[in-house]
Amino acid sequence: MCLNKPRVITHFSFADGVLIVFLIFLIIFSSIATYQKIVNYDYAIVEIDGNSREISLANDAIIDLGNGQILEVKDRRIRVKESDCNQQICVKHGWLRFSNDAIVCIPNRTIIYIPRKSELDFITH
């Protein structure tokens, strides 16, 4: 009795290995290149009780907001370095780098975000 079983390749040739390694590097490189499209933003907006204030991201600084929070600006990023709120969620959030990021501290009534440079996300043709 003869069964038609498909042939299973049990080994790879050198060319197969090179192709697989090339594809892995291509995927990793394109992922990193896509993720690293960081726009250098000029400022962040800090809102405390509805009052807005711009903070420059151009120079490294430590800023005391006067409401129990201390901000740190470094390498065009911003974060809450210290806060007197109980859960420290705003401190644990980490650095803001992108326009989609925001830090909200409800006990201190503070919102920190980086505004978009443009109203358009992208244009298609």
PDB file of C-alpha atoms in Angstrom:
ATOM      1  CA  MET A   1       0.000   0.000   0.000  1.00  0.00           C
ATOM      2  CA  CYS A   2       1.434   3.347  -1.042  1.00  0.00           C
ATOM      3  CA  LEU A   3       0.364   6.522   0.705  1.00  0.00           C
ATOM      4  CA  ASN A   4       1.121   9.865  -0.849  1.00  0.00           C
ATOM      5  CA  LYS A   5       2.675  11.721   2.044  1.00  0.00           C
ATOM      6  CA  PRO A   6       4.056  15.190   1.490  1.00  0.00           C
ATOM      7  CA  ARG A   7       7.801  15.462   1.795  1.00  0.00           C
ATOM      8  CA  VAL A   8       8.955  17.214   4.920  1.00  0.00           C
ATOM      9  CA  ILE A   9      12.165  19.179   4.736  1.00  0.00           C
ATOM     10  CA  THR A  10      14.255  18.281   7.724  1.00  0.00           C
ATOM     11  CA  HIS A  11      17.222  20.553   7.122  1.00  0.00           C
ATOM     12  CA  PHE A  12      17.891  24.057   5.887  1.00  0.00           C
ATOM     13  CA  SER A  13      20.419  25.027   3.314  1.00  0.00           C
ATOM     14  CA  PHE A  14      22.847  27.881   3.870  1.00  0.00           C
ATOM     15  CA  ALA A  15      20.754  30.111   1.583  1.00  0.00           C
ATOM     16  CA  ASP A  16      17.641  29.397   3.680  1.00  0.00           C
ATOM     17  CA  GLY A  17      19.488  30.468   6.826  1.00  0.00           C
ATOM     18  CA  VAL A  18      20.766  33.653   5.199  1.00  0.00           C
ATOM     19  CA  LEU A  19      17.265  34.492   3.987  1.00  0.00           C
ATOM     20  CA  ILE A  20      15.737  33.929   7.432  1.00  0.00           C
ATOM     21  CA  VAL A  21      18.404  36.038   9.166  1.00  0.00           C
ATOM     22  CA  PHE A  22      17.968  38.799   6.569  1.00  0.00           C
ATOM     23  CA  LEU A  23      14.186  38.841   7.070  1.00  0.00           C
ATOM     24  CA  ILE A  24      14.558  38.969  10.854  1.00  0.00           C
ATOM     25  CA  PHE A  25      16.963  41.928  10.613  1.00  0.00           C
ATOM     26  CA  LEU A  26      14.645  43.644   8.131  1.00  0.00           C
ATOM     27  CA  ILE A  27      11.675  43.291  10.488  1.00  0.00           C
ATOM     28  CA  ILE A  28      13.664  44.508  13.498  1.00  0.00           C
ATOM     29  CA  PHE A  29      15.157  47.459  11.597  1.00  0.00           C
ATOM     30  CA  SER A  30      11.810  48.574  10.171  1.00  0.00           C
ATOM     31  CA  SER A  31      10.192  48.319  13.612  1.00  0.00           C
ATOM     32  CA  ILE A  32      12.935  50.402  15.209  1.00  0.00           C
ATOM     33  CA  ALA A  33      12.889  52.936  12.375  1.00  0.00           C
ATOM     34  CA  THR A  34       9.132  53.326  12.700  1.00  0.00           C
ATOM     35  CA  TYR A  35       9.257  53.643  16.486  1.00  0.00           C
ATOM     36  CA  GLN A  36      12.168  56.097  16.458  1.00  0.00           C
ATOM     37  CA  LYS A  37      10.347  58.755  14.444  1.00  0.00           C
ATOM     38  CA  ILE A  38      10.553  61.126  17.374  1.00  0.00           C
ATOM     39  CA  VAL A  39       9.843  64.735  16.590  1.00  0.00           C
ATOM     40  CA  ASN A  40      11.780  67.171  18.712  1.00  0.00           C
ATOM     41  CA  TYR A  41       9.011  69.049  20.447  1.00  0.00           C
ATOM     42  CA  ASP A  42       9.709  72.548  21.686  1.00  0.00           C
ATOM     43  CA  TYR A  43       7.480  72.705  24.742  1.00  0.00           C
ATOM     44  CA  ALA A  44       5.042  70.896  26.985  1.00  0.00           C
ATOM     45  CA  ILE A  45       1.787  72.227  28.411  1.00  0.00           C
ATOM     46  CA  VAL A  46       1.171  72.037  32.148  1.00  0.00           C
ATOM     47  CA  GLU A  47      -2.376  72.705  33.338  1.00  0.00           C
ATOM     48  CA  ILE A  48      -2.982  73.214  37.048  1.00  0.00           C
ATOM     49  CA  ASP A  49      -6.597  73.872  38.084  1.00  0.00           C
ATOM     50  CA  GLY A  50      -7.363  74.902  34.493  1.00  0.00           C
ATOM     51  CA  ASN A  51      -4.500  77.432  34.262  1.00  0.00           C
ATOM     52  CA  SER A  52      -2.106  76.629  31.395  1.00  0.00           C
ATOM     53  CA  ARG A  53       1.621  77.148  31.333  1.00  0.00           C
ATOM     54  CA  GLU A  54       4.188  76.314  28.640  1.00  0.00           C
ATOM     55  CA  ILE A  55       7.433  74.676  29.680  1.00  0.00           C
ATOM     56  CA  SER A  56      10.342  74.686  27.248  1.00  0.00           C
ATOM     57  CA  LEU A  57      11.867  71.308  26.474  1.00  0.00           C
ATOM     58  CA  ALA A  58      14.947  72.857  24.855  1.00  0.00           C
ATOM     59  CA  ASN A  59      16.957  73.148  28.086  1.00  0.00           C
ATOM     60  CA  ASP A  60      17.384  70.644  30.901  1.00  0.00           C
ATOM     61  CA  ALA A  61      15.751  71.899  34.098  1.00  0.00           C
ATOM     62  CA  ILE A  62      14.126  71.007  37.405  1.00  0.00           C
ATOM     63  CA  ILE A  63      10.852  72.912  37.887  1.00  0.00           C
ATOM     64  CA  ASP A  64       8.909  73.246  41.135  1.00  0.00           C
ATOM     65  CA  LEU A  65       5.240  73.732  40.270  1.00  0.00           C
ATOM     66  CA  GLY A  66       4.414  74.950  43.766  1.00  0.00           C
ATOM     67  CA  ASN A  67       1.607  72.428  44.232  1.00  0.00           C
ATOM     68  CA  GLY A  68       3.693  69.600  45.649  1.00  0.00           C
ATOM     69  CA  GLN A  69       5.069  68.443  42.300  1.00  0.00           C
ATOM     70  CA  ILE A  70       8.542  68.782  40.846  1.00  0.00           C
ATOM     71  CA  LEU A  71       9.083  68.297  37.103  1.00  0.00           C
ATOM     72  CA  GLU A  72      12.296  67.315  35.349  1.00  0.00           C
ATOM     73  CA  VAL A  73      13.099  68.305  31.771  1.00  0.00           C
ATOM     74  CA  LYS A  74      15.953  66.382  30.157  1.00  0.00           C
ATOM     75  CA  ASP A  75      16.851  65.533  26.545  1.00  0.00           C
ATOM     76  CA  ARG A  76      13.615  67.103  25.208  1.00  0.00           C
ATOM     77  CA  ARG A  77      11.530  64.911  27.525  1.00  0.00           C
ATOM     78  CA  ILE A  78       9.560  65.766  30.650  1.00  0.00           C
ATOM     79  CA  ARG A  79       8.470  63.791  33.707  1.00  0.00           C
ATOM     80  CA  VAL A  80       7.119  64.265  37.224  1.00  0.00           C
ATOM     81  CA  LYS A  81      10.175  63.705  39.392  1.00  0.00           C
ATOM     82  CA  GLU A  82       8.463  64.116  42.771  1.00  0.00           C
ATOM     83  CA  SER A  83       4.884  64.476  43.937  1.00  0.00           C
ATOM     84  CA  ASP A  84       3.136  64.595  47.291  1.00  0.00           C
ATOM     85  CA  CYS A  85       0.143  62.527  46.124  1.00  0.00           C
ATOM     86  CA  ASN A  86      -0.482  59.138  47.748  1.00  0.00           C
ATOM     87  CA  GLN A  87      -0.285  56.627  44.889  1.00  0.00           C
ATOM     88  CA  GLN A  88       2.517  58.328  42.906  1.00  0.00           C
ATOM     89  CA  ILE A  89       0.948  57.331  39.574  1.00  0.00           C
ATOM     90  CA  CYS A  90       2.209  60.527  37.946  1.00  0.00           C
ATOM     91  CA  VAL A  91       5.773  59.785  39.088  1.00  0.00           C
ATOM     92  CA  LYS A  92       5.586  56.144  37.964  1.00  0.00           C
ATOM     93  CA  HIS A  93       4.351  57.156  34.501  1.00  0.00           C
ATOM     94  CA  GLY A  94       7.862  58.115  33.433  1.00  0.00           C
ATOM     95  CA  TRP A  95       8.976  60.351  30.602  1.00  0.00           C
ATOM     96  CA  LEU A  96       6.778  62.114  28.044  1.00  0.00           C
ATOM     97  CA  ARG A  97       8.339  62.078  24.571  1.00  0.00           C
ATOM     98  CA  PHE A  98       5.462  62.003  22.104  1.00  0.00           C
ATOM     99  CA  SER A  99       2.434  64.169  21.444  1.00  0.00           C
ATOM    100  CA  ASN A 100       0.102  61.308  22.378  1.00  0.00           C
ATOM    101  CA  ASP A 101       1.552  61.010  25.885  1.00  0.00           C
ATOM    102  CA  ALA A 102       0.031  62.695  28.924  1.00  0.00           C
ATOM    103  CA  ILE A 103       0.454  62.606  32.668  1.00  0.00           C
ATOM    104  CA  VAL A 104      -2.580  63.293  34.825  1.00  0.00           C
ATOM    105  CA  CYS A 105      -2.408  63.744  38.595  1.00  0.00           C
ATOM    106  CA  ILE A 106      -5.939  63.977  39.967  1.00  0.00           C
ATOM    107  CA  PRO A 107      -5.055  64.808  43.609  1.00  0.00           C
ATOM    108  CA  ASN A 108      -2.921  67.766  42.474  1.00  0.00           C
ATOM    109  CA  ARG A 109      -5.297  68.645  39.591  1.00  0.00           C
ATOM    110  CA  THR A 110      -2.407  68.622  37.126  1.00  0.00           C
ATOM    111  CA  ILE A 111      -2.281  67.624  33.456  1.00  0.00           C
ATOM    112  CA  ILE A 112       1.008  67.524  31.555  1.00  0.00           C
ATOM    113  CA  TYR A 113       1.114  66.855  27.824  1.00  0.00           C
ATOM    114  CA  ILE A 114       3.050  67.615  24.665  1.00  0.00           C
ATOM    115  CA  PRO A 115       0.827  69.298  22.049  1.00  0.00           C
ATOM    116  CA  ARG A 116       0.760  68.209  18.423  1.00  0.00           C
ATOM    117  CA  LYS A 117       2.656  70.294  15.905  1.00  0.00           C
ATOM    118  CA  SER A 118      -0.099  69.813  13.341  1.00  0.00           C
ATOM    119  CA  GLU A 119      -3.797  69.074  13.359  1.00  0.00           C
ATOM    120  CA  LEU A 120      -3.277  66.419  10.647  1.00  0.00           C
ATOM    121  CA  ASP A 121      -2.100  62.932  11.542  1.00  0.00           C
ATOM    122  CA  PHE A 122      -1.167  62.068   7.943  1.00  0.00           C
ATOM    123  CA  ILE A 123      -2.137  62.774   4.346  1.00  0.00           C
ATOM    124  CA  THR A 124      -2.903  60.080   1.785  1.00  0.00           C
ATOM    125  CA  HIS A 125      -2.982  60.472  -1.972  1.00  0.00           C
TER     126      HIS A 125
END
